[in-house]
Coordinates of C-alpha atoms and ligand atoms in Angstrom, one line a residue:
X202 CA 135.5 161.6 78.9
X203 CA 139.3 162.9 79.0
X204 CA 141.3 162.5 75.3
X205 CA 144.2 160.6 75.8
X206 CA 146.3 163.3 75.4
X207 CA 144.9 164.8 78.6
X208 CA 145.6 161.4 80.3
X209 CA 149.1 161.4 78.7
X210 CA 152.1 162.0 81.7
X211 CA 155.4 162.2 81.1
X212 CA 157.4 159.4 82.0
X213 CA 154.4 156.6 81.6
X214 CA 155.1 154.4 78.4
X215 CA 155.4 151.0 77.1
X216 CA 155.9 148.6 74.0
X217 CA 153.3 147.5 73.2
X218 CA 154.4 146.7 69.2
X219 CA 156.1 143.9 68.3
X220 CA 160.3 144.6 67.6
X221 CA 161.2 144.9 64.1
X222 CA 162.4 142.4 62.7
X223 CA 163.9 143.9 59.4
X224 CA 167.5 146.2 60.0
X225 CA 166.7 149.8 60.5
X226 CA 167.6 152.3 57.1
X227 CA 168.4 155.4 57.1
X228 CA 165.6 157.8 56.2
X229 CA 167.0 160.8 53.8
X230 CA 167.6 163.9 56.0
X231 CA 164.6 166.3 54.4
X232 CA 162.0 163.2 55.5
X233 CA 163.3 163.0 59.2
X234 CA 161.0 165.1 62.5
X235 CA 163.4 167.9 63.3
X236 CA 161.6 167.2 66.9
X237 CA 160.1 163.9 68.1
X238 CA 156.3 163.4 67.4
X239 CA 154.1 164.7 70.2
X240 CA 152.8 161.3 71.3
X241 CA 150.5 160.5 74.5
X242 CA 152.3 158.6 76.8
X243 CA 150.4 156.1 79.3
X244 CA 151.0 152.6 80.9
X245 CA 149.9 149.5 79.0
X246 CA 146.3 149.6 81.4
X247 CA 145.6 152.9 80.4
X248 CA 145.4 152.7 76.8
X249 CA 143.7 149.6 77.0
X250 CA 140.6 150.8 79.6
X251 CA 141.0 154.1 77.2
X252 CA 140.1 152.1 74.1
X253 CA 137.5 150.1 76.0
X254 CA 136.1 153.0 77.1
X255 CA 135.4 154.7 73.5
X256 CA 134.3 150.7 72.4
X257 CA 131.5 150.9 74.5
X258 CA 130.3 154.7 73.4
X259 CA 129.4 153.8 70.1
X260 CA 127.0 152.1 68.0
X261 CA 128.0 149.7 65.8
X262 CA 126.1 146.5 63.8
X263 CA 127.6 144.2 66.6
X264 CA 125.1 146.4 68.9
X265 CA 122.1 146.3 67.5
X266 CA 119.6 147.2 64.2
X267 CA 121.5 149.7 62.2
X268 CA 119.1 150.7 59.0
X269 CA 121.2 153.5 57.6
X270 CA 119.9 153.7 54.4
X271 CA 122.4 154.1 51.7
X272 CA 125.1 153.1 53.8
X273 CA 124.1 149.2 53.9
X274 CA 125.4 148.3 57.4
X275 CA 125.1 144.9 57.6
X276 CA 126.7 142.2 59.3
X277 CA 129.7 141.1 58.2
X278 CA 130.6 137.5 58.4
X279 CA 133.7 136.9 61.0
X280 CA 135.2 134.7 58.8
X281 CA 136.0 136.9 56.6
X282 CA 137.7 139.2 58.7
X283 CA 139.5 136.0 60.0
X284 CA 140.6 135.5 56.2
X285 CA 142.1 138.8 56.4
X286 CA 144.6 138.5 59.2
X287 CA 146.0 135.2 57.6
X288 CA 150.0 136.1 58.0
X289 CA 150.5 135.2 54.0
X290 CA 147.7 138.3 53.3
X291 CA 148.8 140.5 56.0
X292 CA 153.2 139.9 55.9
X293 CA 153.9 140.7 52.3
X294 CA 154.6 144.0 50.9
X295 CA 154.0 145.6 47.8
X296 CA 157.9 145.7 46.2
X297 CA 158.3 141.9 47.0
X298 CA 159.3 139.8 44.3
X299 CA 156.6 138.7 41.7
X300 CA 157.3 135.1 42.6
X301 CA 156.5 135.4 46.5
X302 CA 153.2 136.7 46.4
X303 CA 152.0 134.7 43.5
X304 CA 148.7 133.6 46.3
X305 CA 147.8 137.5 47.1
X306 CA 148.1 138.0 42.5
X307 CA 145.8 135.0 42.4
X308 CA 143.8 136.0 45.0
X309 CA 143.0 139.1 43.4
X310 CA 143.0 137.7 39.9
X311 CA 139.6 135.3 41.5
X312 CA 138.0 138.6 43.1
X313 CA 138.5 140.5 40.0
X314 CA 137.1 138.1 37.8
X315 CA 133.9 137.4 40.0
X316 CA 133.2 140.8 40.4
X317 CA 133.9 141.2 36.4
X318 CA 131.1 138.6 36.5
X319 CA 128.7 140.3 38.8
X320 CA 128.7 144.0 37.0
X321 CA 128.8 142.4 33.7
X322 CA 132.1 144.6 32.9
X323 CA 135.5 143.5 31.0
X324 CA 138.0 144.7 33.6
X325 CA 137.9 146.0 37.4
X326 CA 140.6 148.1 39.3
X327 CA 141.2 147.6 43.1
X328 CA 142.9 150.7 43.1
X329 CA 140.3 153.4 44.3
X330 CA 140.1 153.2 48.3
X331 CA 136.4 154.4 48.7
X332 CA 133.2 155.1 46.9
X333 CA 133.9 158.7 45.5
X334 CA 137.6 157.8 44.9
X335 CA 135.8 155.1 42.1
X336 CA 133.6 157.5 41.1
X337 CA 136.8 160.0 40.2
X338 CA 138.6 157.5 38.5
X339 CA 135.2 156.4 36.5
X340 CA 134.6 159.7 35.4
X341 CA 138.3 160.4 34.2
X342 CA 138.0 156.6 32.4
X343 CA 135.1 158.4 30.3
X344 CA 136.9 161.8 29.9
X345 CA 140.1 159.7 28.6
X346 CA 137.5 157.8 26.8
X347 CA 136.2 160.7 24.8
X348 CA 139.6 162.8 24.2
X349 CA 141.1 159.6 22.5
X350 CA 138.4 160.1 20.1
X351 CA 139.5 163.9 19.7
X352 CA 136.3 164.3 21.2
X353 CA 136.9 167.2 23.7
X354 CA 134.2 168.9 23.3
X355 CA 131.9 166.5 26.1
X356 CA 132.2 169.1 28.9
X357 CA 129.1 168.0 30.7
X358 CA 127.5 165.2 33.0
X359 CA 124.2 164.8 33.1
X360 CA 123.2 163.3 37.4
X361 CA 119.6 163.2 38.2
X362 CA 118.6 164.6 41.5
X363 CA 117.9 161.8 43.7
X364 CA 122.2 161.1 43.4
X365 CA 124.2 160.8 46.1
X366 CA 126.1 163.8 47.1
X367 CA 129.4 162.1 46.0
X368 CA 128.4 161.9 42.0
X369 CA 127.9 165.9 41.4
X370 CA 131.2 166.5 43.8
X371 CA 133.4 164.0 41.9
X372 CA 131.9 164.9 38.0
X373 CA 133.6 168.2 39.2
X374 CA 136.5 166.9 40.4
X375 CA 137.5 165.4 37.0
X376 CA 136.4 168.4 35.1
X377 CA 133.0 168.6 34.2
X378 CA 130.1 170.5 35.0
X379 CA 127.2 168.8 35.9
X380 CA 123.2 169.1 34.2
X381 CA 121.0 168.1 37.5
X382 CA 117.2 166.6 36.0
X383 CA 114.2 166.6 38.1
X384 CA 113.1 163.2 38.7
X385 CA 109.7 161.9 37.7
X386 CA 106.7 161.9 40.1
X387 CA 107.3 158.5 40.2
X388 CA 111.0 158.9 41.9
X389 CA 112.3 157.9 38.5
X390 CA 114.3 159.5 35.6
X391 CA 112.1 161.6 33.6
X392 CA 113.1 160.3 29.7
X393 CA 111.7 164.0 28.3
X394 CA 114.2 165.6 30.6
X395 CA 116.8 163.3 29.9
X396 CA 116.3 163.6 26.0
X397 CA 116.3 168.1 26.5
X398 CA 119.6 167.7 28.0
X399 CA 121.6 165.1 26.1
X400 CA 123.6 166.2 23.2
X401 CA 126.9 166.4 21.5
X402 CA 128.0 168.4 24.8
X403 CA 127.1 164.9 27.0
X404 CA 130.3 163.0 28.8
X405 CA 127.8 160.7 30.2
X406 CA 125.3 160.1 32.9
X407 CA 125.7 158.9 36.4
X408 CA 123.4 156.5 37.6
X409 CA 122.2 154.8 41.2
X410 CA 119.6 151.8 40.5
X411 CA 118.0 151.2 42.1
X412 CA 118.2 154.7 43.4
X413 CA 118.3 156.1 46.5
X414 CA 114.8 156.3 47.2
X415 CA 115.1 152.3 46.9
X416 CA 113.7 152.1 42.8
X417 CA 114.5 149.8 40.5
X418 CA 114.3 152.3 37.2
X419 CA 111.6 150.6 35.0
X420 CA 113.0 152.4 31.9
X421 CA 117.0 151.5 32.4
X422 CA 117.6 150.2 28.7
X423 CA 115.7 153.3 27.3
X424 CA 118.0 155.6 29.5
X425 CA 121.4 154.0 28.9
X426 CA 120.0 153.7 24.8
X427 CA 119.5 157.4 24.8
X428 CA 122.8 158.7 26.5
X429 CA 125.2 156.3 24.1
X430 CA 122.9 157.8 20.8
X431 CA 124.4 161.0 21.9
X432 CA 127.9 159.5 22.2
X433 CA 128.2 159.5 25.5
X434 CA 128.8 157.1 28.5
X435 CA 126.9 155.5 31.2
X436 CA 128.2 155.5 34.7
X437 CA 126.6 153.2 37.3
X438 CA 126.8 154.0 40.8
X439 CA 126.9 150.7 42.5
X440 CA 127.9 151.7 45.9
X441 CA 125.3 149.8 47.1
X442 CA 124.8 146.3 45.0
X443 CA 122.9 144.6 47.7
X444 CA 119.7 144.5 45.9
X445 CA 120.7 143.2 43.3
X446 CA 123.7 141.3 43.2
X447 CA 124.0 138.1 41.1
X448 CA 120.5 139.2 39.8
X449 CA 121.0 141.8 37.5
X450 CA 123.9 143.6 36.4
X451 CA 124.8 146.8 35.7
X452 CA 126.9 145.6 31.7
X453 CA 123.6 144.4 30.9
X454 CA 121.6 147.5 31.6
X455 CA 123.7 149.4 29.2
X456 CA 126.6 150.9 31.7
X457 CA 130.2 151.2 30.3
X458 CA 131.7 152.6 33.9
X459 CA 130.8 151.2 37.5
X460 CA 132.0 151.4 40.8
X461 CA 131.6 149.0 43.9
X462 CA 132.3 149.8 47.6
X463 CA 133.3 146.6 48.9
X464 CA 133.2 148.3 52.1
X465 CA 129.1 148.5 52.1
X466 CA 128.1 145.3 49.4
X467 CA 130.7 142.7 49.9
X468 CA 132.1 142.2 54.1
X469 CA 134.2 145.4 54.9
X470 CA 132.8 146.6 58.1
X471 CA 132.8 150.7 57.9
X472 CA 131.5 153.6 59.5
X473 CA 134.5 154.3 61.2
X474 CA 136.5 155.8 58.1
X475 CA 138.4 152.3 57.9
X476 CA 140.0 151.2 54.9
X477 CA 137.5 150.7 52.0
X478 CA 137.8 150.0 48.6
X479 CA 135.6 151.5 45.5
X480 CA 136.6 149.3 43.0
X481 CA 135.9 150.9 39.3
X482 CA 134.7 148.1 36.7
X483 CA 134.4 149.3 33.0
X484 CA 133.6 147.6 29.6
X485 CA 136.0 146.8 26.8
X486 CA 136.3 149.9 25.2
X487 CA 137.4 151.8 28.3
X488 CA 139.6 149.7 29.6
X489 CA 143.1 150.7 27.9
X490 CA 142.3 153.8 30.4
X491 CA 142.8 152.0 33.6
X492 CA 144.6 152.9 36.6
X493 CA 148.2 151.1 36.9
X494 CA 151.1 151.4 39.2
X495 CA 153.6 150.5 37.5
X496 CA 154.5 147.9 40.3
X497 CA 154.7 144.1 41.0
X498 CA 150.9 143.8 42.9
X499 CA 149.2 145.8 40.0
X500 CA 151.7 145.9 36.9
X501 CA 151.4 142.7 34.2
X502 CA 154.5 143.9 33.3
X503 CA 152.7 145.1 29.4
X504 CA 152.9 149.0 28.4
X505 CA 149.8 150.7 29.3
X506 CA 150.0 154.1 27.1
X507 CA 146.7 155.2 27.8
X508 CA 146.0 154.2 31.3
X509 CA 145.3 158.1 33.0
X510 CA 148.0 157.0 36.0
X511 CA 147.8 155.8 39.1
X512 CA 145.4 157.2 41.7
X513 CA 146.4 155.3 44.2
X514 CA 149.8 154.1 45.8
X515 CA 150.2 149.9 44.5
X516 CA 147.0 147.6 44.1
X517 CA 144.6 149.4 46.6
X518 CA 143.6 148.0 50.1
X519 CA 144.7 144.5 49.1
X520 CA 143.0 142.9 52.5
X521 CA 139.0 144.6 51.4
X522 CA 140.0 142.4 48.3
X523 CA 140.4 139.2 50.7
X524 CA 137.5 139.8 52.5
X525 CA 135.3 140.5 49.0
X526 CA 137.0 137.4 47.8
X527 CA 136.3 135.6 51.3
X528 CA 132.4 136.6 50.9
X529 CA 132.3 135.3 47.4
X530 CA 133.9 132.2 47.8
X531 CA 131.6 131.5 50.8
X532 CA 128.2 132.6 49.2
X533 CA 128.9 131.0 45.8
X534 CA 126.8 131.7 43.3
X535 CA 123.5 130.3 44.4
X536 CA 124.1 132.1 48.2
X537 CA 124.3 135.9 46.1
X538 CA 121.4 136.1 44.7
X539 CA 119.7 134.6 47.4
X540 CA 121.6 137.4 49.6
X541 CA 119.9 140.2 47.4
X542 CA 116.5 138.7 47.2
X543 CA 116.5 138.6 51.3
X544 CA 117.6 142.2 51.0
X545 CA 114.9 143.2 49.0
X546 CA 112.6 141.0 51.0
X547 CA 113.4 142.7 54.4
X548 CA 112.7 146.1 53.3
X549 CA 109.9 145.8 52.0
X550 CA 108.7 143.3 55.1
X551 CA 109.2 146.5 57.4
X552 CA 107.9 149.1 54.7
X553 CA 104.9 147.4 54.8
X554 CA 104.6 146.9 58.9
X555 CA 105.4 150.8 58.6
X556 CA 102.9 151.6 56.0
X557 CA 99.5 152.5 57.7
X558 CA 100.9 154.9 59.6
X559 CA 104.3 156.0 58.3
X560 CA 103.9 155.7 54.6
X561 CA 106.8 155.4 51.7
X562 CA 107.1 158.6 50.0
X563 CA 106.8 156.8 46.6
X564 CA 104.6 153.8 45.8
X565 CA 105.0 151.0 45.2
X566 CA 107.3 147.8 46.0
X567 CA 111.2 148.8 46.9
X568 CA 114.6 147.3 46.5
X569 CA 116.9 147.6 49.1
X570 CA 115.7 150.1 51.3
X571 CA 112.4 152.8 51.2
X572 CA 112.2 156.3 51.9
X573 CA 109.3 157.3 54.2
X574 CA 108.6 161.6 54.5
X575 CA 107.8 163.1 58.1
X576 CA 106.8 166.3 56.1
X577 CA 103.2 165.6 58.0
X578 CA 104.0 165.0 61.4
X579 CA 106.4 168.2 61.4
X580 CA 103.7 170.6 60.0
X581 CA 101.1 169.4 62.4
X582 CA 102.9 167.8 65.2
X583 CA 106.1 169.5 65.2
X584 CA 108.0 166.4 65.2
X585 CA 110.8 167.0 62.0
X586 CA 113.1 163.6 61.1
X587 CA 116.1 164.6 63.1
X588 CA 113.4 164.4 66.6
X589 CA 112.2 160.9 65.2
X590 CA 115.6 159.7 64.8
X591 CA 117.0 160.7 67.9
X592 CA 114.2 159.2 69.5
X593 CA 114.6 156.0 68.1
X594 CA 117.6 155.2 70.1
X595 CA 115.9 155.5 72.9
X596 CA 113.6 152.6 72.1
X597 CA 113.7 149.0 73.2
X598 CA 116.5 147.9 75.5
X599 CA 119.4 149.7 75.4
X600 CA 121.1 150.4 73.3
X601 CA 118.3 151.1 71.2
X602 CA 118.3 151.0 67.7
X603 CA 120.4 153.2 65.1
X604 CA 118.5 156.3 63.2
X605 CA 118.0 155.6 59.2
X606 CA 119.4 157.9 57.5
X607 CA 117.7 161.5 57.5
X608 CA 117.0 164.2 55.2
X609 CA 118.2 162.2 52.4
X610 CA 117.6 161.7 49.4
X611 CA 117.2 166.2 49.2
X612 CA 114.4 165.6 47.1
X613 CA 112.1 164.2 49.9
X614 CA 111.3 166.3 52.8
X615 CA 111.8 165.4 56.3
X616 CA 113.1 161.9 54.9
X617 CA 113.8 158.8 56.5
X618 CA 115.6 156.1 54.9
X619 CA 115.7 153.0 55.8
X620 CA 117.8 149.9 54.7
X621 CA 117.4 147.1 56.9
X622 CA 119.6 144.4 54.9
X623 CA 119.6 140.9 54.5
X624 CA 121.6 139.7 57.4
X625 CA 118.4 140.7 59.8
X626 CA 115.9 138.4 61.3
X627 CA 112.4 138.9 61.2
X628 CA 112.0 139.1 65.0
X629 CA 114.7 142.1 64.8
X630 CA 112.4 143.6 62.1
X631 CA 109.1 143.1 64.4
X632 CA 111.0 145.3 67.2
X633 CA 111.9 148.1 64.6
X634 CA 108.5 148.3 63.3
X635 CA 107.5 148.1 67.0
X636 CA 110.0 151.2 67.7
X637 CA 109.1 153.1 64.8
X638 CA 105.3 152.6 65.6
X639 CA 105.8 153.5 69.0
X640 CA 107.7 156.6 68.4
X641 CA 105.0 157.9 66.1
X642 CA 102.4 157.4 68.4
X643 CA 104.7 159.5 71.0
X644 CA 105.1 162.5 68.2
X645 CA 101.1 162.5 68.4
X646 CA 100.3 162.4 72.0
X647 CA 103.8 164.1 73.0
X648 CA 105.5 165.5 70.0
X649 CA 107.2 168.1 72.4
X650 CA 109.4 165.9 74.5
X651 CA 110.7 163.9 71.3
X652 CA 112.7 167.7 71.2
X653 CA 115.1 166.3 74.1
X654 CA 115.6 163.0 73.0
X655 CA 118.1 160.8 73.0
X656 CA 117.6 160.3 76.8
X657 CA 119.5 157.1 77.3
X658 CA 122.7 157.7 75.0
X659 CA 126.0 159.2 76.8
X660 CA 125.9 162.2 74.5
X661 CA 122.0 163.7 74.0
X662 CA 121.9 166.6 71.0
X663 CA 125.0 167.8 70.5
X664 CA 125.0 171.4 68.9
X665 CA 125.1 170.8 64.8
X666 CA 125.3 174.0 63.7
X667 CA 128.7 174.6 66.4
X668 CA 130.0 170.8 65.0
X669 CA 129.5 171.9 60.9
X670 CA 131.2 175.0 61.2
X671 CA 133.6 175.0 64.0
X672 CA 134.4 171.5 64.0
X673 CA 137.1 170.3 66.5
X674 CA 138.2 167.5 64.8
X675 CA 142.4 168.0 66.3
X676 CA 144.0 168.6 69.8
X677 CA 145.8 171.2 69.7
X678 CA 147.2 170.7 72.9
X679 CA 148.3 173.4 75.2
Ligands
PLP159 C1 128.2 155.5 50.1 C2 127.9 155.9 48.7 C3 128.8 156.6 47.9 C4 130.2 157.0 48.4 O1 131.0 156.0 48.9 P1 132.2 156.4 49.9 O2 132.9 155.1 50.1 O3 131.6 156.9 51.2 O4 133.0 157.5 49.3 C5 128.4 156.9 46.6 N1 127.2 156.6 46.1 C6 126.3 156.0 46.9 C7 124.9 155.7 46.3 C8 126.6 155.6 48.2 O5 125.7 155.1 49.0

């Protein structure tokens, strides 16, 4: 398929946005192109069978089962998105008068204080736009935290090794150095390693739980207890709340810092690098530190000495908020919980259709999603994850069904992981487990022509090793 910049002639064109309806202003001189942007132009048709064209090359949850594990891709109620194109949401900007957007403040003021209510903290910031953005403004929250003390010298956080790649990359980011510990045989923090490694030197830990291998940490209190003896924080990773929403929450496990993507837990669709929002919660004590913008969406007009600054232009993606807000309001409080429960339910419905012949790398019931290791059927079949993945979208009617998520968590090898969500049926989990079955029984009678698949998709393998390190990712035109 041609870009559209290779479908772009000179002379085609049209106006397609609406006029403006505001009087033009000057821009200053240094901020104006010194030659017009380089723009595709086509007719009106074009674009439109152009974008039409792309729709229908992708996967998304509108297409079909999508159990990316981690990434909790489930369906996302149309109402909500609905709620988010109201004209009082969408037409108000961020330097308007206080009094005019007194709705959108409220608005915000009902998601903050639900989702206050669901993590169990004392203040949340919409300002973070994604999941590692929280995690960065978490972590400098706890660094404030500790140098208003005089505390400075809490160089170090300690991130077990079943994290997500985000937490070790953003402790960096905001200046400390990071003390990996093994996990237990059992998937779960090991408290002896924890205890070796926390100290006078500890910022604070970072924490997914459940974890990415889909367990709920048996030992939580006794973690979070040990990190604050040592004076430090706990930071809860709660990109991924779906298994427990509305059931337990993350204050009452002994977290002072936590993070939400509304884009995965609460009704923004993503995947496509859309605007997200990794809304950072924190407890009492840490909340002088917040984020503020010093403008009429975010600012309550009182000084805010300590806050470390804005990291983020206004209040954040103010529409994620309406959708969160929409989801909430629609759920209720009964609907949450119940949402997690089916959640937890799903996965381990198919973990346990999976079982006798594609077993979960740890024991034992999961939350959200379960981790299942190919290390087996690669050393004596030759079949690794990525060949069972790709031959997974082959299976059923087209399109298929999305690959889990591979070689993920690091610490399992040749790992699937699977998250089916709540929003599922049980007859779309009976065709999974059907796929998956049938796919293993092809890696034993046939392992060598799951090398080739995807057969059916419009792009089979493409080469990973040319796409990591010589990515094309801009036309450069001619
Ligand atoms: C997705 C995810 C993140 C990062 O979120 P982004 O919005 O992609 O930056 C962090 N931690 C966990 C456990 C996640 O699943």
């Amino acid at each position: 398929m041609k870009l559209i910049f290779e479908k772009s002639r000179p002379g085609l064109g049209c106006s397609i946005l609406a006029p403006c309806d505001v009087p033009d202003a000057p821009l200053p001189a240094r901020l104006t192109r010194k030659k017009p942007a380089r723009l595709p132009s086509l007719d009106e048709n074009q674009i439109s069978r152009h974008y039409s064209a792309l729709a229908k090359r992708v996967f998304g949850v509108n297409d079909g089962f999508y159990p990316l594990g981690s990434c909790t891709m489930k369906y996302n109620p149309k109402l909500n998105e609905e709620m988010a194109r109201l004209p009082g949401f969408t037409d108000i900007h961020p330097l308007q008068p206080e009094h005019t957007v007194r709705g959108c403040r409220k608005l915000l003021d009902t998601a903050a204080r639900y989702l206050c209510e669901i993590t169990g903290m004392d203040a949340v910031n919409f300002q973070p736009a994604a999941g590692a953005h929280g995690e960065l403004t978490g972590l400098l929250l706890i660094k404030a935290g500790h140098e208003s003390r005089g505390d400075t010298a809490r160089k170090r956080i300690i991130i077990p090794d079943s994290a997500h790649g985000t937490n070790p990359a953003s402790a960096v980011m905001a200046g400390f150095s990071v003390v990996n510990i093994a996990s237990g045989p059992d998937g779960c923090i090991d408290l002896g390693a924890l205890k070796a490694v926390t100290g006078p030197d500890t910022a604070g830990l970072m924490l997914t739980n459940p974890n990415t291998l889909g367990i709920f940490d048996p030992n939580i209190l006794e973690i979070t207890r040990i990190v604050h003896e040592a004076g430090g924080f706990n930071y809860y990773d709660g990109a991924n709340l779906n298994a427990v929403a509305g059931i337990v929450r993350p204050g009452d496990m002994g977290f002072d810092v936590v993070h939400l993507n509304l884009h995965k837990t609460f009704s923004t669709p993503h995947g496509g690098g859309g605007p997200g929002s990794g809304v950072v919660g924190c407890k009492k004590t840490l909340a002088p530190f917040l984020p503020v913008a010093g403008d009429v969406m975010e600012c309550d007009g009182a000084e805010h000495p300590h806050s470390i600054g804005r990291v983020r232009a206004f209040g954040g993606n103010f529409l994620v908020a309406v959708r969160a807000a929409a989801y909430l309001l629609t759920l209720g409080k009964e609907g949450l919980p119940q949402a997690a429960k089916n959640a937890v339910l799903n996965a381990n419905y198919l973990m346990e259709r999976l079982r006798a012949k594609l077993p979960p790398a740890y024991p034992g019931p999961c939350m959200h999603e379960f981790v299942v290791s190919l290390e087996k059927l690669k050393a004596e079949h030759g079949v690794s994850a990525l060949d069972f993945a790709k031959a997974l979208q082959d299976q059923g009617s087209c399109p298929g069904i999305h690959p889990p998520t591979i070689y993920f968590p690091l610490i399992v090898h040749e790992a699937l992981m699977i998250e089916p969500t709540e929003t599922e049926s049980r007859e779309t989990l009976d065709a999974a487990a059907e796929a998956f079955l049938a796919v293993y029984e092809q890696a034993l009678t046939d392992g060598e022509s799951l090398h080739a698949a995807p057969r059916t998709t419009v792009i089979g393998r493409p080469d990973e090793v040319k796409a990591a390190r010589h990515p094309a990712v801009r036309f450069r035109g001619e």
